[in-house]
């Protein structure tokens, strides 16, 4: 079997292991919609280091820390939003060959991440986990420092595409730490892990059949990223 066929086989194995269960569509509450729009800007703002300036002054945010892990070409930015008293982590989407390589490292591997214990046999996308673990220490240090300087602030994470997958893993770590993590917002996020992992994220966010929880995954109309 050639390397191309092997790659497609690994991707198919991950997808087949976690069949998509379609939910009946419901109308989005206007307050929830406004919240989704509000957090959608942060992955874009976090794509490059803005230095001392903010790419979009209308967002009313201040950059606290920019993270660029060159070994995996993974970026994230930690923002302060005074109006809502929040520390917001923005994680951008795929941009460049290194990110493409992260996307296709689809082999399911055991979910092992600092301070996180997922019950059952939790498997996740190898590339996504490698990317998150490469910035985990820097993100946690930056968030801890931001909260120390801004007591009473809550924490949220927002990511797009590849960044949405990394935000999924970041949410698990943040919810297992001493942080007031109130929500995660992902846009076009690919599937990260198997059913056991998805159930674990649901348990952390408080998602049930009747409750939306604090984790919001925005997809296209047909349920695919």
PDB file of C-alpha atoms in Angstrom:
ATOM      1  CA  UNK A   1       0.000   0.000   0.000  1.00  0.00           C
ATOM      2  CA  UNK A   2       1.453   3.373  -0.996  1.00  0.00           C
ATOM      3  CA  UNK A   3       1.746   6.323   1.438  1.00  0.00           C
ATOM      4  CA  UNK A   4      -1.244   8.119  -0.145  1.00  0.00           C
ATOM      5  CA  UNK A   5      -3.534   5.093   0.283  1.00  0.00           C
ATOM      6  CA  UNK A   6      -2.276   4.632   3.854  1.00  0.00           C
ATOM      7  CA  UNK A   7      -3.084   8.270   4.683  1.00  0.00           C
ATOM      8  CA  UNK A   8      -6.601   7.979   3.274  1.00  0.00           C
ATOM      9  CA  UNK A   9      -7.069   4.752   5.224  1.00  0.00           C
ATOM     10  CA  UNK A  10      -6.097   6.421   8.498  1.00  0.00           C
ATOM     11  CA  UNK A  11      -8.439   9.348   7.863  1.00  0.00           C
ATOM     12  CA  UNK A  12     -11.275   6.975   7.029  1.00  0.00           C
ATOM     13  CA  UNK A  13     -10.612   4.967  10.196  1.00  0.00           C
ATOM     14  CA  UNK A  14     -10.923   8.041  12.420  1.00  0.00           C
ATOM     15  CA  UNK A  15     -14.138   9.186  10.753  1.00  0.00           C
ATOM     16  CA  UNK A  16     -15.668   5.714  10.766  1.00  0.00           C
ATOM     17  CA  UNK A  17     -14.909   5.326  14.465  1.00  0.00           C
ATOM     18  CA  UNK A  18     -17.165   8.269  15.349  1.00  0.00           C
ATOM     19  CA  UNK A  19     -20.307   8.347  13.236  1.00  0.00           C
ATOM     20  CA  UNK A  20     -22.094  11.677  13.164  1.00  0.00           C
ATOM     21  CA  UNK A  21     -25.464  11.689  14.894  1.00  0.00           C
ATOM     22  CA  UNK A  22     -27.632  14.341  13.294  1.00  0.00           C
ATOM     23  CA  UNK A  23     -29.701  16.447  15.662  1.00  0.00           C
ATOM     24  CA  UNK A  24     -33.022  18.060  14.894  1.00  0.00           C
ATOM     25  CA  UNK A  25     -32.446  21.699  13.977  1.00  0.00           C
ATOM     26  CA  UNK A  26     -33.568  24.337  16.423  1.00  0.00           C
ATOM     27  CA  UNK A  27     -33.745  28.112  16.228  1.00  0.00           C
ATOM     28  CA  UNK A  28     -30.784  29.883  17.812  1.00  0.00           C
ATOM     29  CA  UNK A  29     -31.699  32.167  20.674  1.00  0.00           C
ATOM     30  CA  UNK A  30     -30.876  35.808  19.758  1.00  0.00           C
ATOM     31  CA  UNK A  31     -28.683  36.201  22.844  1.00  0.00           C
ATOM     32  CA  UNK A  32     -26.722  33.075  21.931  1.00  0.00           C
ATOM     33  CA  UNK A  33     -26.398  34.292  18.337  1.00  0.00           C
ATOM     34  CA  UNK A  34     -24.927  37.613  19.491  1.00  0.00           C
ATOM     35  CA  UNK A  35     -22.471  35.714  21.666  1.00  0.00           C
ATOM     36  CA  UNK A  36     -21.398  33.498  18.757  1.00  0.00           C
ATOM     37  CA  UNK A  37     -20.833  36.556  16.570  1.00  0.00           C
ATOM     38  CA  UNK A  38     -18.858  38.260  19.328  1.00  0.00           C
ATOM     39  CA  UNK A  39     -16.373  35.419  19.789  1.00  0.00           C
ATOM     40  CA  UNK A  40     -16.008  34.683  16.062  1.00  0.00           C
ATOM     41  CA  UNK A  41     -13.580  37.591  15.601  1.00  0.00           C
ATOM     42  CA  UNK A  42     -10.875  36.252  17.907  1.00  0.00           C
ATOM     43  CA  UNK A  43      -9.366  33.502  15.699  1.00  0.00           C
ATOM     44  CA  UNK A  44      -8.915  36.076  12.920  1.00  0.00           C
ATOM     45  CA  UNK A  45      -7.404  38.630  15.294  1.00  0.00           C
ATOM     46  CA  UNK A  46      -4.986  35.957  16.522  1.00  0.00           C
ATOM     47  CA  UNK A  47      -3.637  34.888  13.118  1.00  0.00           C
ATOM     48  CA  UNK A  48      -0.606  37.199  13.307  1.00  0.00           C
ATOM     49  CA  UNK A  49       1.169  39.098  16.045  1.00  0.00           C
ATOM     50  CA  UNK A  50      -0.389  42.587  16.048  1.00  0.00           C
ATOM     51  CA  UNK A  51       2.329  43.969  18.288  1.00  0.00           C
ATOM     52  CA  UNK A  52       1.095  46.943  20.282  1.00  0.00           C
ATOM     53  CA  UNK A  53      -1.867  47.593  17.970  1.00  0.00           C
ATOM     54  CA  UNK A  54      -5.168  45.749  17.643  1.00  0.00           C
ATOM     55  CA  UNK A  55      -6.142  44.711  14.081  1.00  0.00           C
ATOM     56  CA  UNK A  56      -9.786  45.655  14.682  1.00  0.00           C
ATOM     57  CA  UNK A  57     -10.269  48.530  17.174  1.00  0.00           C
ATOM     58  CA  UNK A  58     -14.030  47.889  17.184  1.00  0.00           C
ATOM     59  CA  UNK A  59     -13.477  44.699  19.187  1.00  0.00           C
ATOM     60  CA  UNK A  60     -12.474  46.723  22.275  1.00  0.00           C
ATOM     61  CA  UNK A  61      -9.825  44.240  23.367  1.00  0.00           C
ATOM     62  CA  UNK A  62      -6.208  44.401  24.489  1.00  0.00           C
ATOM     63  CA  UNK A  63      -3.554  41.866  23.537  1.00  0.00           C
ATOM     64  CA  UNK A  64      -2.030  40.291  26.637  1.00  0.00           C
ATOM     65  CA  UNK A  65       0.227  37.663  25.071  1.00  0.00           C
ATOM     66  CA  UNK A  66       0.949  36.338  21.586  1.00  0.00           C
ATOM     67  CA  UNK A  67       2.190  32.758  21.277  1.00  0.00           C
ATOM     68  CA  UNK A  68       3.965  31.357  18.215  1.00  0.00           C
ATOM     69  CA  UNK A  69       5.333  27.831  18.582  1.00  0.00           C
ATOM     70  CA  UNK A  70       7.591  27.413  15.571  1.00  0.00           C
ATOM     71  CA  UNK A  71       8.190  23.679  16.011  1.00  0.00           C
ATOM     72  CA  UNK A  72       4.543  22.989  15.124  1.00  0.00           C
ATOM     73  CA  UNK A  73       3.700  26.355  13.515  1.00  0.00           C
ATOM     74  CA  UNK A  74       0.906  26.782  16.066  1.00  0.00           C
ATOM     75  CA  UNK A  75      -0.291  30.228  17.127  1.00  0.00           C
ATOM     76  CA  UNK A  76      -2.583  31.548  19.825  1.00  0.00           C
ATOM     77  CA  UNK A  77      -3.272  34.916  21.396  1.00  0.00           C
ATOM     78  CA  UNK A  78      -4.522  35.781  24.853  1.00  0.00           C
ATOM     79  CA  UNK A  79      -6.776  38.852  24.918  1.00  0.00           C
ATOM     80  CA  UNK A  80      -8.350  40.972  27.637  1.00  0.00           C
ATOM     81  CA  UNK A  81     -11.860  42.317  27.151  1.00  0.00           C
ATOM     82  CA  UNK A  82     -12.666  44.795  29.892  1.00  0.00           C
ATOM     83  CA  UNK A  83     -16.318  45.243  28.921  1.00  0.00           C
ATOM     84  CA  UNK A  84     -17.116  41.614  29.761  1.00  0.00           C
ATOM     85  CA  UNK A  85     -14.249  41.062  32.224  1.00  0.00           C
ATOM     86  CA  UNK A  86     -12.850  38.172  30.228  1.00  0.00           C
ATOM     87  CA  UNK A  87      -9.579  36.578  29.267  1.00  0.00           C
ATOM     88  CA  UNK A  88     -10.166  35.229  25.749  1.00  0.00           C
ATOM     89  CA  UNK A  89      -7.863  32.797  23.963  1.00  0.00           C
ATOM     90  CA  UNK A  90      -8.007  33.060  20.173  1.00  0.00           C
ATOM     91  CA  UNK A  91      -6.628  30.240  18.008  1.00  0.00           C
ATOM     92  CA  UNK A  92      -6.465  30.771  14.221  1.00  0.00           C
ATOM     93  CA  UNK A  93      -7.179  28.227  11.502  1.00  0.00           C
ATOM     94  CA  UNK A  94      -5.043  26.458   8.927  1.00  0.00           C
ATOM     95  CA  UNK A  95      -2.529  28.759   7.228  1.00  0.00           C
ATOM     96  CA  UNK A  96       0.447  27.258   5.434  1.00  0.00           C
ATOM     97  CA  UNK A  97       2.068  23.897   4.715  1.00  0.00           C
ATOM     98  CA  UNK A  98       2.936  23.092   8.340  1.00  0.00           C
ATOM     99  CA  UNK A  99      -0.703  23.494   9.332  1.00  0.00           C
ATOM    100  CA  UNK A 100      -1.738  21.300   6.400  1.00  0.00           C
ATOM    101  CA  UNK A 101       0.589  18.599   7.706  1.00  0.00           C
ATOM    102  CA  UNK A 102      -0.972  18.941  11.158  1.00  0.00           C
ATOM    103  CA  UNK A 103      -4.421  18.501   9.618  1.00  0.00           C
ATOM    104  CA  UNK A 104      -3.528  15.240   7.862  1.00  0.00           C
ATOM    105  CA  UNK A 105      -1.828  13.586  10.851  1.00  0.00           C
ATOM    106  CA  UNK A 106      -5.155  11.896  11.468  1.00  0.00           C
ATOM    107  CA  UNK A 107      -3.996   8.717  13.200  1.00  0.00           C
ATOM    108  CA  UNK A 108      -6.158   8.237  16.336  1.00  0.00           C
ATOM    109  CA  UNK A 109      -3.924   8.113  19.403  1.00  0.00           C
ATOM    110  CA  UNK A 110      -4.626   7.924  23.166  1.00  0.00           C
ATOM    111  CA  UNK A 111      -5.631  11.287  24.601  1.00  0.00           C
ATOM    112  CA  UNK A 112      -2.800  12.281  26.923  1.00  0.00           C
ATOM    113  CA  UNK A 113      -2.523  15.908  27.964  1.00  0.00           C
ATOM    114  CA  UNK A 114      -1.247  17.676  31.112  1.00  0.00           C
ATOM    115  CA  UNK A 115      -3.702  17.702  34.057  1.00  0.00           C
ATOM    116  CA  UNK A 116      -6.432  15.935  32.036  1.00  0.00           C
ATOM    117  CA  UNK A 117      -7.762  12.455  32.760  1.00  0.00           C
ATOM    118  CA  UNK A 118     -10.334  11.338  30.221  1.00  0.00           C
ATOM    119  CA  UNK A 119     -12.300   8.281  31.432  1.00  0.00           C
ATOM    120  CA  UNK A 120     -12.572   5.302  29.128  1.00  0.00           C
ATOM    121  CA  UNK A 121     -10.607   4.754  25.924  1.00  0.00           C
ATOM    122  CA  UNK A 122     -10.349   8.300  24.619  1.00  0.00           C
ATOM    123  CA  UNK A 123      -8.704   8.636  21.215  1.00  0.00           C
ATOM    124  CA  UNK A 124      -7.934  11.897  19.431  1.00  0.00           C
ATOM    125  CA  UNK A 125      -6.428  13.163  16.164  1.00  0.00           C
ATOM    126  CA  UNK A 126      -2.629  12.922  16.510  1.00  0.00           C
ATOM    127  CA  UNK A 127      -1.883  16.190  14.717  1.00  0.00           C
ATOM    128  CA  UNK A 128      -4.362  18.230  16.744  1.00  0.00           C
ATOM    129  CA  UNK A 129      -3.047  16.864  20.040  1.00  0.00           C
ATOM    130  CA  UNK A 130       0.567  17.510  19.041  1.00  0.00           C
ATOM    131  CA  UNK A 131      -0.290  21.101  18.147  1.00  0.00           C
ATOM    132  CA  UNK A 132      -2.136  21.752  21.426  1.00  0.00           C
ATOM    133  CA  UNK A 133       0.468  20.092  23.629  1.00  0.00           C
ATOM    134  CA  UNK A 134       3.158  22.226  21.961  1.00  0.00           C
ATOM    135  CA  UNK A 135       1.541  25.455  23.238  1.00  0.00           C
ATOM    136  CA  UNK A 136      -0.270  24.180  26.340  1.00  0.00           C
ATOM    137  CA  UNK A 137       2.369  25.350  28.809  1.00  0.00           C
ATOM    138  CA  UNK A 138       2.610  28.826  27.291  1.00  0.00           C
ATOM    139  CA  UNK A 139      -1.168  29.247  27.147  1.00  0.00           C
ATOM    140  CA  UNK A 140      -1.687  28.165  30.745  1.00  0.00           C
ATOM    141  CA  UNK A 141       1.116  30.437  31.964  1.00  0.00           C
ATOM    142  CA  UNK A 142      -0.297  33.408  30.053  1.00  0.00           C
ATOM    143  CA  UNK A 143      -3.865  32.807  31.263  1.00  0.00           C
ATOM    144  CA  UNK A 144      -2.682  32.392  34.856  1.00  0.00           C
ATOM    145  CA  UNK A 145      -0.718  35.635  34.652  1.00  0.00           C
ATOM    146  CA  UNK A 146      -3.645  37.488  33.058  1.00  0.00           C
ATOM    147  CA  UNK A 147      -6.018  36.327  35.788  1.00  0.00           C
ATOM    148  CA  UNK A 148      -3.545  37.257  38.505  1.00  0.00           C
ATOM    149  CA  UNK A 149      -3.413  40.793  37.117  1.00  0.00           C
ATOM    150  CA  UNK A 150      -7.175  40.919  36.527  1.00  0.00           C
ATOM    151  CA  UNK A 151      -8.904  39.195  39.447  1.00  0.00           C
ATOM    152  CA  UNK A 152     -12.512  38.266  38.864  1.00  0.00           C
ATOM    153  CA  UNK A 153     -12.141  37.800  35.106  1.00  0.00           C
ATOM    154  CA  UNK A 154     -13.523  34.666  33.477  1.00  0.00           C
ATOM    155  CA  UNK A 155     -11.918  32.666  30.651  1.00  0.00           C
ATOM    156  CA  UNK A 156     -13.209  31.718  27.197  1.00  0.00           C
ATOM    157  CA  UNK A 157     -11.567  30.124  24.167  1.00  0.00           C
ATOM    158  CA  UNK A 158     -12.393  30.595  20.489  1.00  0.00           C
ATOM    159  CA  UNK A 159     -10.969  28.835  17.438  1.00  0.00           C
ATOM    160  CA  UNK A 160     -11.579  28.429  13.715  1.00  0.00           C
ATOM    161  CA  UNK A 161     -10.985  25.297  11.605  1.00  0.00           C
ATOM    162  CA  UNK A 162      -7.714  23.755  12.842  1.00  0.00           C
ATOM    163  CA  UNK A 163      -7.807  26.338  15.623  1.00  0.00           C
ATOM    164  CA  UNK A 164     -11.263  25.070  16.563  1.00  0.00           C
ATOM    165  CA  UNK A 165      -9.869  21.576  17.045  1.00  0.00           C
ATOM    166  CA  UNK A 166      -7.058  22.952  19.202  1.00  0.00           C
ATOM    167  CA  UNK A 167      -9.603  25.039  21.139  1.00  0.00           C
ATOM    168  CA  UNK A 168     -11.526  21.835  21.835  1.00  0.00           C
ATOM    169  CA  UNK A 169      -8.466  20.360  23.525  1.00  0.00           C
ATOM    170  CA  UNK A 170      -7.685  23.657  25.250  1.00  0.00           C
ATOM    171  CA  UNK A 171     -11.188  23.717  26.729  1.00  0.00           C
ATOM    172  CA  UNK A 172     -10.631  20.335  28.379  1.00  0.00           C
ATOM    173  CA  UNK A 173      -7.387  21.556  29.965  1.00  0.00           C
ATOM    174  CA  UNK A 174      -8.870  24.863  31.118  1.00  0.00           C
ATOM    175  CA  UNK A 175     -11.917  23.197  32.679  1.00  0.00           C
ATOM    176  CA  UNK A 176      -9.548  20.942  34.609  1.00  0.00           C
ATOM    177  CA  UNK A 177      -7.602  23.886  35.996  1.00  0.00           C
ATOM    178  CA  UNK A 178      -8.196  26.606  38.584  1.00  0.00           C
ATOM    179  CA  UNK A 179      -9.801  28.897  36.023  1.00  0.00           C
ATOM    180  CA  UNK A 180     -13.327  30.249  35.744  1.00  0.00           C
ATOM    181  CA  UNK A 181     -13.752  28.926  32.199  1.00  0.00           C
ATOM    182  CA  UNK A 182     -17.220  29.910  31.061  1.00  0.00           C
ATOM    183  CA  UNK A 183     -17.262  28.767  27.451  1.00  0.00           C
ATOM    184  CA  UNK A 184     -15.668  27.592  24.222  1.00  0.00           C
ATOM    185  CA  UNK A 185     -16.666  28.710  20.732  1.00  0.00           C
ATOM    186  CA  UNK A 186     -15.471  26.943  17.596  1.00  0.00           C
ATOM    187  CA  UNK A 187     -16.202  27.686  13.945  1.00  0.00           C
ATOM    188  CA  UNK A 188     -15.764  25.065  11.225  1.00  0.00           C
ATOM    189  CA  UNK A 189     -14.108  22.746  13.730  1.00  0.00           C
ATOM    190  CA  UNK A 190     -13.252  19.264  12.414  1.00  0.00           C
ATOM    191  CA  UNK A 191     -13.939  16.229  14.555  1.00  0.00           C
ATOM    192  CA  UNK A 192     -11.234  15.803  17.182  1.00  0.00           C
ATOM    193  CA  UNK A 193     -11.755  12.386  18.748  1.00  0.00           C
ATOM    194  CA  UNK A 194     -13.888   9.314  19.242  1.00  0.00           C
ATOM    195  CA  UNK A 195     -17.211   8.949  21.037  1.00  0.00           C
ATOM    196  CA  UNK A 196     -15.604   8.553  24.484  1.00  0.00           C
ATOM    197  CA  UNK A 197     -13.702  11.792  24.006  1.00  0.00           C
ATOM    198  CA  UNK A 198     -16.810  13.612  22.763  1.00  0.00           C
ATOM    199  CA  UNK A 199     -18.748  12.381  25.794  1.00  0.00           C
ATOM    200  CA  UNK A 200     -15.971  13.677  28.042  1.00  0.00           C
ATOM    201  CA  UNK A 201     -16.157  17.149  26.490  1.00  0.00           C
ATOM    202  CA  UNK A 202     -19.943  17.077  26.915  1.00  0.00           C
ATOM    203  CA  UNK A 203     -19.523  16.239  30.599  1.00  0.00           C
ATOM    204  CA  UNK A 204     -17.128  19.154  31.094  1.00  0.00           C
ATOM    205  CA  UNK A 205     -19.421  21.617  29.338  1.00  0.00           C
ATOM    206  CA  UNK A 206     -22.647  20.415  30.935  1.00  0.00           C
ATOM    207  CA  UNK A 207     -24.130  19.391  27.591  1.00  0.00           C
ATOM    208  CA  UNK A 208     -27.126  17.045  27.739  1.00  0.00           C
ATOM    209  CA  UNK A 209     -30.067  16.211  25.499  1.00  0.00           C
ATOM    210  CA  UNK A 210     -31.934  19.147  27.025  1.00  0.00           C
ATOM    211  CA  UNK A 211     -29.088  21.570  27.846  1.00  0.00           C
ATOM    212  CA  UNK A 212     -26.733  23.215  25.347  1.00  0.00           C
ATOM    213  CA  UNK A 213     -23.909  23.531  27.853  1.00  0.00           C
ATOM    214  CA  UNK A 214     -20.992  25.932  27.549  1.00  0.00           C
ATOM    215  CA  UNK A 215     -19.332  24.498  24.434  1.00  0.00           C
ATOM    216  CA  UNK A 216     -20.587  25.905  21.122  1.00  0.00           C
ATOM    217  CA  UNK A 217     -19.537  24.331  17.818  1.00  0.00           C
ATOM    218  CA  UNK A 218     -20.710  26.327  14.803  1.00  0.00           C
ATOM    219  CA  UNK A 219     -20.857  24.340  11.544  1.00  0.00           C
ATOM    220  CA  UNK A 220     -22.381  24.636   8.101  1.00  0.00           C
ATOM    221  CA  UNK A 221     -26.089  23.920   7.678  1.00  0.00           C
ATOM    222  CA  UNK A 222     -25.560  20.233   6.927  1.00  0.00           C
ATOM    223  CA  UNK A 223     -23.590  19.663  10.113  1.00  0.00           C
ATOM    224  CA  UNK A 224     -20.172  19.396   8.478  1.00  0.00           C
ATOM    225  CA  UNK A 225     -17.294  21.859   9.064  1.00  0.00           C
TER     226      UNK A 225
END
